[in-house]
Coordinates of C-alpha atoms and ligand atoms in Angstrom, one line a residue:
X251 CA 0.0 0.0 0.0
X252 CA 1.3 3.6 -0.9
X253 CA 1.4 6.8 1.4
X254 CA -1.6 7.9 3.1
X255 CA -3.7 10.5 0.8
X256 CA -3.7 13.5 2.0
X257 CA -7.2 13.9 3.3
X258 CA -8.9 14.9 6.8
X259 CA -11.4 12.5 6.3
X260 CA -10.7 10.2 9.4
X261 CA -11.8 6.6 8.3
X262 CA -12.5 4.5 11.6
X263 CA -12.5 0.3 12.0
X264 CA -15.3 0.0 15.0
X265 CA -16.5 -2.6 13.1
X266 CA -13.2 -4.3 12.7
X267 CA -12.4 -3.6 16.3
X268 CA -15.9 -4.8 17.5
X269 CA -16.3 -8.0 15.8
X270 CA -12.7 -9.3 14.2
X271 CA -14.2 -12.4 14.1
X272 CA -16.2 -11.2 10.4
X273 CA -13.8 -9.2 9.6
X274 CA -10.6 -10.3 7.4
X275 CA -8.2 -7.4 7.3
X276 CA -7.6 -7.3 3.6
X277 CA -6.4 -5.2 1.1
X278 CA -7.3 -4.0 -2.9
X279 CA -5.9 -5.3 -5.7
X280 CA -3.6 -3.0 -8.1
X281 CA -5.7 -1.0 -10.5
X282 CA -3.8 -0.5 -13.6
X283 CA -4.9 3.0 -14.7
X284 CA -7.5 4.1 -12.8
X285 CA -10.0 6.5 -14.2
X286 CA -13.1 8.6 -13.1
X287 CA -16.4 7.3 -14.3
X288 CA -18.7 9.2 -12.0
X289 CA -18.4 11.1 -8.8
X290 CA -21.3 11.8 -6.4
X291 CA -20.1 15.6 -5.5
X292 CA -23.0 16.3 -3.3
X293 CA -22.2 13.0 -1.2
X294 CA -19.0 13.5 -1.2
X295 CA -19.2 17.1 0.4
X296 CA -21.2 15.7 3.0
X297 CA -18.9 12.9 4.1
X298 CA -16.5 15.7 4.0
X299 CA -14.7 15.1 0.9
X300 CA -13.5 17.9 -1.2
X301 CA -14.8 16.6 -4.3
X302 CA -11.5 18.7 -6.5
X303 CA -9.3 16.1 -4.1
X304 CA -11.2 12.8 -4.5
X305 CA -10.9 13.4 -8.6
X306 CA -6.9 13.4 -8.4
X307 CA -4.5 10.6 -8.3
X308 CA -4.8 10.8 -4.8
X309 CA -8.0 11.0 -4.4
X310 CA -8.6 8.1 -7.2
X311 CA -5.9 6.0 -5.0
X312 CA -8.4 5.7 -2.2
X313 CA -11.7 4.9 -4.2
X314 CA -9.8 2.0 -6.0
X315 CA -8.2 1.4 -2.3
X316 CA -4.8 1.6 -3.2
X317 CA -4.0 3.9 -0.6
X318 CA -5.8 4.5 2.7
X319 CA -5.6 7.0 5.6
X320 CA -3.4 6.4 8.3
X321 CA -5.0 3.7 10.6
X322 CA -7.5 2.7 8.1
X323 CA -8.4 -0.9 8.2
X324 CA -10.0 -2.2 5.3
X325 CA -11.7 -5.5 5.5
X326 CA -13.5 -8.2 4.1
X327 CA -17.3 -8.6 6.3
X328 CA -17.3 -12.5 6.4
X329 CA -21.4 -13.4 6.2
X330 CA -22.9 -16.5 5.3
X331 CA -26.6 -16.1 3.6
X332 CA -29.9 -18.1 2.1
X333 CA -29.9 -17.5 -1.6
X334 CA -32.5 -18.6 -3.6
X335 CA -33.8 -20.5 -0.4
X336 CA -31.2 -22.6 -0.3
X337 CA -28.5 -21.9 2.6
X338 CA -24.7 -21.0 1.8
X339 CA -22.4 -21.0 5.2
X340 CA -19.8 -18.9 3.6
X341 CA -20.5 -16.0 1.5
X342 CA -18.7 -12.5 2.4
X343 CA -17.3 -10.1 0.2
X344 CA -15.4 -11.9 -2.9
X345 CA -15.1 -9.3 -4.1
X346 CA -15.4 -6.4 -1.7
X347 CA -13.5 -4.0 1.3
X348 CA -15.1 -1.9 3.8
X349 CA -12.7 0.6 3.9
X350 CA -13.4 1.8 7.1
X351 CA -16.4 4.2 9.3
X352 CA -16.5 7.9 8.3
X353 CA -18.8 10.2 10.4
X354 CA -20.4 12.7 8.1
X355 CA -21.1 16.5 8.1
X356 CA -24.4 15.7 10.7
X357 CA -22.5 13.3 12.8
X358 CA -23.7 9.7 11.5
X359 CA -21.4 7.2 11.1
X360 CA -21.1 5.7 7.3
X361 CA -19.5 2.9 6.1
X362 CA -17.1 3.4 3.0
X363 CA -17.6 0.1 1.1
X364 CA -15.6 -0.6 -2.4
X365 CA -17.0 -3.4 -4.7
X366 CA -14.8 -5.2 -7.4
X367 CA -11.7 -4.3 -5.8
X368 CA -10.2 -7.9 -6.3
X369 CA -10.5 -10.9 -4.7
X370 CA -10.2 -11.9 -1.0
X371 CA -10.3 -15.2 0.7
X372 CA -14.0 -14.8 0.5
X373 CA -14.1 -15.0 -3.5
X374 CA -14.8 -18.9 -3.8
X375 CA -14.4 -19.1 -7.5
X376 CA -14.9 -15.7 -8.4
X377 CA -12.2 -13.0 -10.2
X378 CA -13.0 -10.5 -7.5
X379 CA -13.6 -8.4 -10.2
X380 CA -16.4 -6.4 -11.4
X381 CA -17.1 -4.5 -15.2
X382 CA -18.0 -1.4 -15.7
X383 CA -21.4 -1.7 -16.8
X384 CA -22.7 -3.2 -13.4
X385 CA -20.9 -0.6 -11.1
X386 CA -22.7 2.3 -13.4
X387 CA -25.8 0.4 -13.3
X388 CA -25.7 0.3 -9.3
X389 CA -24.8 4.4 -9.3
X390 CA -27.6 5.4 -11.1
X391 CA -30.8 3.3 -9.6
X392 CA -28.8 3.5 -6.2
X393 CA -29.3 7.4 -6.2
X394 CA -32.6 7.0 -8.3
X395 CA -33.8 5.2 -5.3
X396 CA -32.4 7.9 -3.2
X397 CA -34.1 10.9 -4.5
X398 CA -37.0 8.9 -5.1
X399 CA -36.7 8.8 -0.6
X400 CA -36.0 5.4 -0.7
X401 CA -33.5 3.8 2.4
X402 CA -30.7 3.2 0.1
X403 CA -27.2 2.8 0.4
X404 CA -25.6 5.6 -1.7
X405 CA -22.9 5.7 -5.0
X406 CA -20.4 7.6 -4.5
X407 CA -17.9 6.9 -7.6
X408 CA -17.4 4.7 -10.4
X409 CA -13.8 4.2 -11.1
X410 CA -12.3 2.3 -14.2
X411 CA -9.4 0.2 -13.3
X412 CA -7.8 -0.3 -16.9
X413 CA -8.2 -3.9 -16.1
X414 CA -10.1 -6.5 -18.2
X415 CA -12.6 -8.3 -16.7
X416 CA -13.5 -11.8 -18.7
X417 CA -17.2 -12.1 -19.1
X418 CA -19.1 -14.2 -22.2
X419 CA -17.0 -10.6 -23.4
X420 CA -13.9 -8.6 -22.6
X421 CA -15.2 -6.0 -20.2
X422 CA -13.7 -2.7 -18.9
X423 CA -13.2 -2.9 -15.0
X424 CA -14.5 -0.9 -12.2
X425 CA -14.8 -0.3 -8.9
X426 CA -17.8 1.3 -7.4
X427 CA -17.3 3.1 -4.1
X428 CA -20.4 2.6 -1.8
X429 CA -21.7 4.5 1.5
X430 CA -24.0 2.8 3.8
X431 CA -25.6 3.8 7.0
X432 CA -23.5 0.1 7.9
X433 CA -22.8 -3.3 5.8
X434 CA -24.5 -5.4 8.6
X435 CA -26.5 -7.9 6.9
X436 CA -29.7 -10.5 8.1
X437 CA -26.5 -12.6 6.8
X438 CA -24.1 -11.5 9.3
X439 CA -26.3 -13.4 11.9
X440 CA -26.8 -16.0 9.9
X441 CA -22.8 -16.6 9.6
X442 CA -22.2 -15.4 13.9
X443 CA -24.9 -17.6 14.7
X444 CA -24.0 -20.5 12.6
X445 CA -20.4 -20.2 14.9
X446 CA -22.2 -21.7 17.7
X447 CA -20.5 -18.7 20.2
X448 CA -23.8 -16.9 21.1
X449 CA -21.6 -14.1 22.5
X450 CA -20.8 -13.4 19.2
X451 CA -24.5 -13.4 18.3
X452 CA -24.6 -11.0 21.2
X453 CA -21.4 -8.6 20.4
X454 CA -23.0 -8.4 16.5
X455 CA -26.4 -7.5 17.8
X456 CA -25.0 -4.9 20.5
X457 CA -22.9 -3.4 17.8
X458 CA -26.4 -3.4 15.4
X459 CA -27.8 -1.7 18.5
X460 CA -25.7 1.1 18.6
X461 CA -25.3 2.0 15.5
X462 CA -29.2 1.8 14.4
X463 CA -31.6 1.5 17.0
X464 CA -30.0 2.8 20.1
X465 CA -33.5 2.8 21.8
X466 CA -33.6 -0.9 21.9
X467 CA -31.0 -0.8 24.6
X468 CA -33.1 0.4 26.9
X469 CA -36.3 -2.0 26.5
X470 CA -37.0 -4.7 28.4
X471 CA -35.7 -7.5 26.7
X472 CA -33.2 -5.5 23.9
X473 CA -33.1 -8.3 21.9
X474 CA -36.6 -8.9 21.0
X475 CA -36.8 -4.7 20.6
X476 CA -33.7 -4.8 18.2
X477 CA -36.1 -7.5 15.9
X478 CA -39.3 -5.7 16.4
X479 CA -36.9 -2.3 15.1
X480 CA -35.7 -4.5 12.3
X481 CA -39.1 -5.9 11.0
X482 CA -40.3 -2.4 11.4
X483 CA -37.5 -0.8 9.1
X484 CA -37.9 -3.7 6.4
X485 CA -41.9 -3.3 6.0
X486 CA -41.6 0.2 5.5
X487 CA -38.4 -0.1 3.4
X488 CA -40.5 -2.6 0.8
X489 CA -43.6 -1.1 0.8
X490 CA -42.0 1.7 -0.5
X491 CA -40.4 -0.6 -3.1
X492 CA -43.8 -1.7 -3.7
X493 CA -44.9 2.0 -4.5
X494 CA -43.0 2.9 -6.9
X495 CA -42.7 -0.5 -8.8
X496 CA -38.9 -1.5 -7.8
X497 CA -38.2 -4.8 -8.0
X498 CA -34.8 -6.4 -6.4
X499 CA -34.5 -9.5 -8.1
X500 CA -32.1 -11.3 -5.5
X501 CA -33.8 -10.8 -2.0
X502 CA -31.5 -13.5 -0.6
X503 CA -30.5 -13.0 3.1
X504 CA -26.9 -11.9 2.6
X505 CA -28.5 -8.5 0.8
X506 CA -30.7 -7.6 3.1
X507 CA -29.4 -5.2 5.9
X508 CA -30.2 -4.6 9.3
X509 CA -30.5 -0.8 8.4
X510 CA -33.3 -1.5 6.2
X511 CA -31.5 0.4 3.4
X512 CA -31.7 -1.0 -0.1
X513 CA -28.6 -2.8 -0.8
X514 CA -26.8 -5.0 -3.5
X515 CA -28.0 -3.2 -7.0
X516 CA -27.6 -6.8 -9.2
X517 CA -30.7 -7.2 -11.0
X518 CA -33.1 -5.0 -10.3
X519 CA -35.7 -2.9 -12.3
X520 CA -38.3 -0.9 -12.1
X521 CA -41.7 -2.4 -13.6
X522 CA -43.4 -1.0 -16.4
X523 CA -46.0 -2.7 -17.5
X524 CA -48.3 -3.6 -13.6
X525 CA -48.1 -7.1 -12.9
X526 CA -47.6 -8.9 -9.6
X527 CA -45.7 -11.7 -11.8
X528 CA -42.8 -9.3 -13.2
X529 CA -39.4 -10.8 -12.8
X530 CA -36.6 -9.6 -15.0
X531 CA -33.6 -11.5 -13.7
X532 CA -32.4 -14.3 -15.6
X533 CA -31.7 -16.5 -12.7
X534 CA -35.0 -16.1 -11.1
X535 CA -36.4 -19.2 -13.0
X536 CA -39.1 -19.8 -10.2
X537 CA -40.2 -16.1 -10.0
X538 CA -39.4 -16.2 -6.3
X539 CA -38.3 -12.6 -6.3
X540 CA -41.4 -11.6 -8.6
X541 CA -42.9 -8.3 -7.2
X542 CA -45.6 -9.3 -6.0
X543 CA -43.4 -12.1 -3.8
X544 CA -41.4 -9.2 -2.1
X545 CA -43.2 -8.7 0.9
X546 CA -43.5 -12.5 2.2
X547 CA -40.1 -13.3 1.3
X548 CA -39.1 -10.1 3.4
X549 CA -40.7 -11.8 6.0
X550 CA -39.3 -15.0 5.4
X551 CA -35.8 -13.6 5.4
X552 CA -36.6 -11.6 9.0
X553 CA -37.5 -15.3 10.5
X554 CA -34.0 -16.3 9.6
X555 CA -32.5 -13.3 11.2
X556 CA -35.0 -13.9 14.4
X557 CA -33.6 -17.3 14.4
X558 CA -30.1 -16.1 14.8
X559 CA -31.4 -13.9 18.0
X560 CA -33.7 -16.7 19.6
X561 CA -30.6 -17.4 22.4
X562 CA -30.6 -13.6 23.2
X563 CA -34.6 -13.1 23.6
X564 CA -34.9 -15.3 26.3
X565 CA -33.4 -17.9 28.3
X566 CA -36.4 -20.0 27.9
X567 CA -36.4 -21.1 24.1
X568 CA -40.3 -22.0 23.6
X569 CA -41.0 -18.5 25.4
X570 CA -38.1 -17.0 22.9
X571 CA -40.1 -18.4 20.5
X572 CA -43.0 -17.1 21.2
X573 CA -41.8 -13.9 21.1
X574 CA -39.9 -13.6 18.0
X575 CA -43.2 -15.2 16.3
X576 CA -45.2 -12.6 17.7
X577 CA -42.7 -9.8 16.6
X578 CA -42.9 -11.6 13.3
X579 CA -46.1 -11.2 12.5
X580 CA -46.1 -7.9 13.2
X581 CA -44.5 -7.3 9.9
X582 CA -47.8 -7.9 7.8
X583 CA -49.9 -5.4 9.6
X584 CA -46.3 -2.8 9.5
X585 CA -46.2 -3.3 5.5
X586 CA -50.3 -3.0 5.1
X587 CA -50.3 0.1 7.0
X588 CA -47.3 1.6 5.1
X589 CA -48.4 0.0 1.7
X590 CA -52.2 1.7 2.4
X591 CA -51.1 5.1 3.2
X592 CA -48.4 5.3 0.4
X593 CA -51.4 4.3 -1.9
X594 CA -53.6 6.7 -0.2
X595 CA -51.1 9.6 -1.1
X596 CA -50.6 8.4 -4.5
X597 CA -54.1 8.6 -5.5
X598 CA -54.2 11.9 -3.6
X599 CA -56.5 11.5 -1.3
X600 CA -54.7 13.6 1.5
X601 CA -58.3 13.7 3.8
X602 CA -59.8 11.6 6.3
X603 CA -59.5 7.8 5.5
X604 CA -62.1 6.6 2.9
X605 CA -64.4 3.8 3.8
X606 CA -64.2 2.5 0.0
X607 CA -62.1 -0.5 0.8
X608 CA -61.8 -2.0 -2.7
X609 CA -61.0 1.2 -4.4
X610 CA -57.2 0.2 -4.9
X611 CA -57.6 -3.5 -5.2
X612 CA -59.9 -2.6 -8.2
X613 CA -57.4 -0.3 -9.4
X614 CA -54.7 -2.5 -9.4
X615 CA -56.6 -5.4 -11.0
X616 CA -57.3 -3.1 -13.9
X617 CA -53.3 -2.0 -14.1
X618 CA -52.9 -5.7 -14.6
X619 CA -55.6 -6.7 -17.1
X620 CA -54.6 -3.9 -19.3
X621 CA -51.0 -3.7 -18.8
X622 CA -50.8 0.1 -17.6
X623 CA -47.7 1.4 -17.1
X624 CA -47.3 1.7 -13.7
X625 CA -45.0 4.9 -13.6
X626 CA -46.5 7.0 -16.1
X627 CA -49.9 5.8 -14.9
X628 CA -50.0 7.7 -11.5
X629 CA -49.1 11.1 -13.1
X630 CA -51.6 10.4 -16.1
X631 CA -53.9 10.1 -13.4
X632 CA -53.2 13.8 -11.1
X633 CA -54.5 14.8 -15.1
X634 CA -57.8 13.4 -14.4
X635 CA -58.0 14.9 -11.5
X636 CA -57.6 18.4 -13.0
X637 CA -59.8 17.4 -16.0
X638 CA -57.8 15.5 -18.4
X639 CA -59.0 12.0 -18.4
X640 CA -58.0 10.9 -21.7
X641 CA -54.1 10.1 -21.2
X642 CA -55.3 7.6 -18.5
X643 CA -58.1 6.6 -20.5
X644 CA -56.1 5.8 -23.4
X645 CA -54.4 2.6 -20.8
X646 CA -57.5 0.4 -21.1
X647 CA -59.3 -2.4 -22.3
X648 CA -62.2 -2.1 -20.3
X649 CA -62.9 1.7 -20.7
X650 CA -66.5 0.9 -19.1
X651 CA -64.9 -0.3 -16.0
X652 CA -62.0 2.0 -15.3
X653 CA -64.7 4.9 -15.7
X654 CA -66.5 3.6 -13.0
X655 CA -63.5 3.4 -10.8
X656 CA -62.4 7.5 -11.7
X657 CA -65.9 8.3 -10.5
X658 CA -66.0 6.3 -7.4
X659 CA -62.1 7.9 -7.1
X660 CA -63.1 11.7 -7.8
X661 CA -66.3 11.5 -5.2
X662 CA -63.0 11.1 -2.4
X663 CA -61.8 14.7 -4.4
X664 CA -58.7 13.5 -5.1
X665 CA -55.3 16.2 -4.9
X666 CA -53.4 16.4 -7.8
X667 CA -50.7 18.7 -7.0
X668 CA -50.2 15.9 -3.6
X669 CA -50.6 13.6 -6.3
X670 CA -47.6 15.2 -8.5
X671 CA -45.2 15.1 -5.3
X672 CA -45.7 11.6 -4.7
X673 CA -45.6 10.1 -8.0
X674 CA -42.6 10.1 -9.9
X675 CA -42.3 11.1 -13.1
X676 CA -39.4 9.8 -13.8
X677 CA -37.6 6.6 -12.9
X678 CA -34.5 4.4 -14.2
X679 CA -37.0 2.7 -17.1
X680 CA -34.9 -0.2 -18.4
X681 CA -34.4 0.9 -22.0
X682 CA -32.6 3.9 -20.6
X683 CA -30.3 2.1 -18.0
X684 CA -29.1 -0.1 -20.5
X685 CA -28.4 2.5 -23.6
X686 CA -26.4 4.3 -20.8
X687 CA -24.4 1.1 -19.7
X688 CA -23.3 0.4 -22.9
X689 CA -22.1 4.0 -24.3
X690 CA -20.4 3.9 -20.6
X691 CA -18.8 0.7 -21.2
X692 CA -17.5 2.1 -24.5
X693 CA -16.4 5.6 -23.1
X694 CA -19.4 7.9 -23.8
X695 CA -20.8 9.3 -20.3
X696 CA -22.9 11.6 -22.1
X697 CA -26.1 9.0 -21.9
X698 CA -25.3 8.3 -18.2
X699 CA -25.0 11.9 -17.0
X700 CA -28.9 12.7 -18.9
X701 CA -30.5 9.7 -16.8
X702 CA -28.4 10.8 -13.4
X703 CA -29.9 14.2 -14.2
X704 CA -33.5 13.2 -14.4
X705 CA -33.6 10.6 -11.8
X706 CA -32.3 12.9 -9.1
X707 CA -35.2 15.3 -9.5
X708 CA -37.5 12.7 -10.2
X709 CA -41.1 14.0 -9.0
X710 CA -40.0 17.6 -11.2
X711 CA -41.1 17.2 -14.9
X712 CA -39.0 19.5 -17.0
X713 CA -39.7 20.2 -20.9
X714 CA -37.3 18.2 -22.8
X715 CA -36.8 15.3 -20.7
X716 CA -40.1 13.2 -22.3
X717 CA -37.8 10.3 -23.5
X718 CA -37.2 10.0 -20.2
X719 CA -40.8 9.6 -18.7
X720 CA -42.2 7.4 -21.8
X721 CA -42.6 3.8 -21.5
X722 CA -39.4 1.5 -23.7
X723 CA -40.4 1.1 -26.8
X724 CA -41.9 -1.7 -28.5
X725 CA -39.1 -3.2 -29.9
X726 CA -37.3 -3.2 -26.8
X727 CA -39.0 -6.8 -26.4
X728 CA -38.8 -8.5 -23.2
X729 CA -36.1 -7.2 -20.9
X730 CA -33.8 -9.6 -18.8
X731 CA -31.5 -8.8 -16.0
X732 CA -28.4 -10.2 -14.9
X733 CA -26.1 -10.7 -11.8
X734 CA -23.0 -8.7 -11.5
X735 CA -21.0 -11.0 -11.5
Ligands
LIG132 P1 -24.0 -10.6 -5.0 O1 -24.7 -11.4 -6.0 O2 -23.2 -9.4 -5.6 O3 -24.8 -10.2 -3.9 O4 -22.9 -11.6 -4.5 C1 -23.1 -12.8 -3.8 C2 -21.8 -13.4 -3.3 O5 -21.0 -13.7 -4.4 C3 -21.0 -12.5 -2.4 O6 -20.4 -13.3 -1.4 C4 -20.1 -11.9 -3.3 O7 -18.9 -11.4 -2.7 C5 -19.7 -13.0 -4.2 N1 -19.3 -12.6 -5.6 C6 -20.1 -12.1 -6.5 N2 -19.3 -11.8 -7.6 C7 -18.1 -12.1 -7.4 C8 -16.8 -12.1 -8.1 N3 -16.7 -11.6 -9.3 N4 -15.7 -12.5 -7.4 C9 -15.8 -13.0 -6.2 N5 -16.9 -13.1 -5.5 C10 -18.0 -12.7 -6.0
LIG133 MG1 -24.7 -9.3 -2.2

């Protein structure tokens, strides 16, 4: 490793310190010629960066993690993880470091994560590597999701490495540097637990106390409060994925956090066309990570992670049981209340609670049968409430029946301006992530910079940025995701 940058930016290793026992003190492989893809200057002020310094060599040198700050440890997070259903004792980062804890310009303490920075003794068969195109593709719905208000873990650069990376093709390199509120994963517990040393269970879940829901400490039995916190965070985290129409695609328990931030950009999309079915990654042969799946496998994966905490919740198992059961299913009533209000405020019906309990089950049933487009579909619809009608209209099969669902809608005198704040106009629609991936991969940014643009304002419609609110065209045929791996 080279001199210490010259930065003030203290990077910390509490995590390292706390818990050694998932942490591998590791270290980045050489990037040939690294180059600046993107830098997230707003992020980067307020982790107190000075976003001139992070785009030189020096700067560069720390987001490929060729050179650190002085008593920066940079690790690999050992976790173990259920993918697909099926349990893997041994996952950690392959092909990631955290670099180390920064606390930002309001005090919080972030984790500095690089992905594709080479690989570590947690790589299995994998190059350690990642290509460009993935790294971008993680920037841009990362900070779509983000100004979207979404939980999210955050982009902060995309650096080429000027080393191949062997795919079916030869792909330019990257490394994208990440910022999280923490890495800790429902896999993390999986992987102490799975050690058999419950005071490790216990160290991991104090750590997970303090750095997210300081509050549990105090309750009666922490444990069970740090779960309830946890099932709390995740319901609300994906019914807002369930609002706007963001699908994961790999929900497995090693990328789901503790934070309940978004994490692990691989395969995800947002839907256009509304059906519960959707599934655009290509490994997903069983639709398990469909849409319409994401709340019950949520759960599923928070049963895993109460698992790992039944020792800690009490002394008596059955009775720990109990309990953790009991905190579990308070997750469906957590994601129907946020799910109903967030659909509430998208139809704009900002007054007392309706009594018209099928008007959004109807709704969506006539999304499906007609294929609506989900996204444009909601701001179509603020039209109607000002008087327009006909974009909406213009969606169905079954004019007859939508009708009668606007007029049972405009009797709850619907808000449209609410409406417009809620409802994004535009998102990272599929066609557009991938025609900026691939100039990116080829050297043109110019693609890439348009979409960052419109996603980061993305409730503000601006003349000029249509292409960027309309539906993929026809001829963009069926649209398949894939691992970045
Ligand atoms: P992901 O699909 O990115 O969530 O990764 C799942 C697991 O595979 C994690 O343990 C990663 O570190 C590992 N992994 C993914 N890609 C690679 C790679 N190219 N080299 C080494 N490990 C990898
Ligand atoms: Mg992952």
């Amino acid at each position: 490793m080279s001199a210490a940058p010259v930065t003030t930016v203290v990077l910390h290793d509490r995590f390292a310190r706390d818990l050694p026992e998932l942490a591998l003190p590791w270290q980045a492989a050489a990037a040939p010629d690294p180059t600046l893809l993107a830098l997230n200057e707003p992020l980067a002020r307020e982790l107190g960066f000075d976003a001139a310094w992070l785009s030189s060599p020096d700067g560069l040198a720390l987001l490929v993690g060729a050179a650190v700050p002085d008593g920066a440890v940079p690790v690999a997070q050992a976790y173990a993880g259920h993918q697909f259903g099926g349990y893997t004792p041994r996952l950690g980062d392959g092909r990631a470091l955290l670099l180390g804890e920064l606390v930002d310009a309001d005090g919080r303490m972030r984790d500095l994560h690089l992905k594709g920075s080479g690989r570590t003794p947690f790589a299995r068969g994998g190059d350690g590597l990642a290509a460009v195109g993935p790294m971008l593709r993680e920037y841009v719905i990362s900070e779509s999701m983000f100004a979207l208000g979404i939980p999210t873990t955050r982009a902060l650069a995309v650096v080429a490495t000027g080393q191949p990376v062997m795919r079916d093709l030869v792909l330019p390199g990257a490394v994208l540097a990440r910022v999280a509120s923490s890495h800790l994963r429902v896999g993390s517990f999986q992987y102490a637990a799975a050690t058999g040393d419950v005071d490790l269970v216990r160290r991991l879940a104090d750590h997970a106390i303090a750095r997210h829901y300081p509050d549990a400490a105090g309750a009666d039995r922490p444990y069970l409060a740090f779960f309830e916190s946890v099932v709390a965070a995740q319901a609300a985290l994906v019914a807002q994925w369930m609002l706007v129409g963001f699908i994961h695609g790999v929900m497995n328990t090693d990328n789901m956090t503790i934070s309940g931030e978004t994490i692990d950009y691989g395969p995800c999309a947002f839907m256009e066309a509304y059906d519960p079915a959707t599934v655009y990654s290509s490994i997903d042969h069983s639709g398990r990570y469909a849409y319409g799946n994401q709340p019950i496998v949520a759960q599923w994966n928070l049963a895993r992670l109460a698992e790992t905490l039944l020792p800690l919740i009490a002394e008596d198992q059955p009775q720990a049981i109990d309990l953790a059961v009991a905190a579990l299913n308070g997750f469906g009533p957590a994601y129907d209340a946020a799910h109903s209000s967030g659909m509430r405020a998208k139809l704009g019906l900002t007054g007392a609670p309706h009594d018209d309990a099928d008007l959004v089950p109807d709704l969506l049933a006539q999304l499906q049968q007609s294929r609506v487009d989900y996204t444009s579909f909601f701001r179509q619809l603020a039209d109607a409430a000002r008087g327009d009608a006909e974009p909406a209209r213009g969606w169905f099969v079954d004019l007859a029946a939508f009708d009668r669902w606007l007029s049972r809608w405009r009797t709850l005198a619907p808000d449209p301006d609410a409406m417009d704040r809620v409802n994004p106009v535009y998102v990272p629609r599929n066609h557009l992530v991938e025609e900026a991936l691939a100039a990116g991969t080829s050297g043109d940014l110019g693609p890439l910079r348009e979409l960052l643009d419109a996603t980061a304002r993305p409730f503000d419609e601006r003349p000029g940025l249509e292409r960027f609110a309309a539906p993929a065209p026809d001829d963009f045929g069926p649209y398949q995701t894939f691992c970045g791996t």
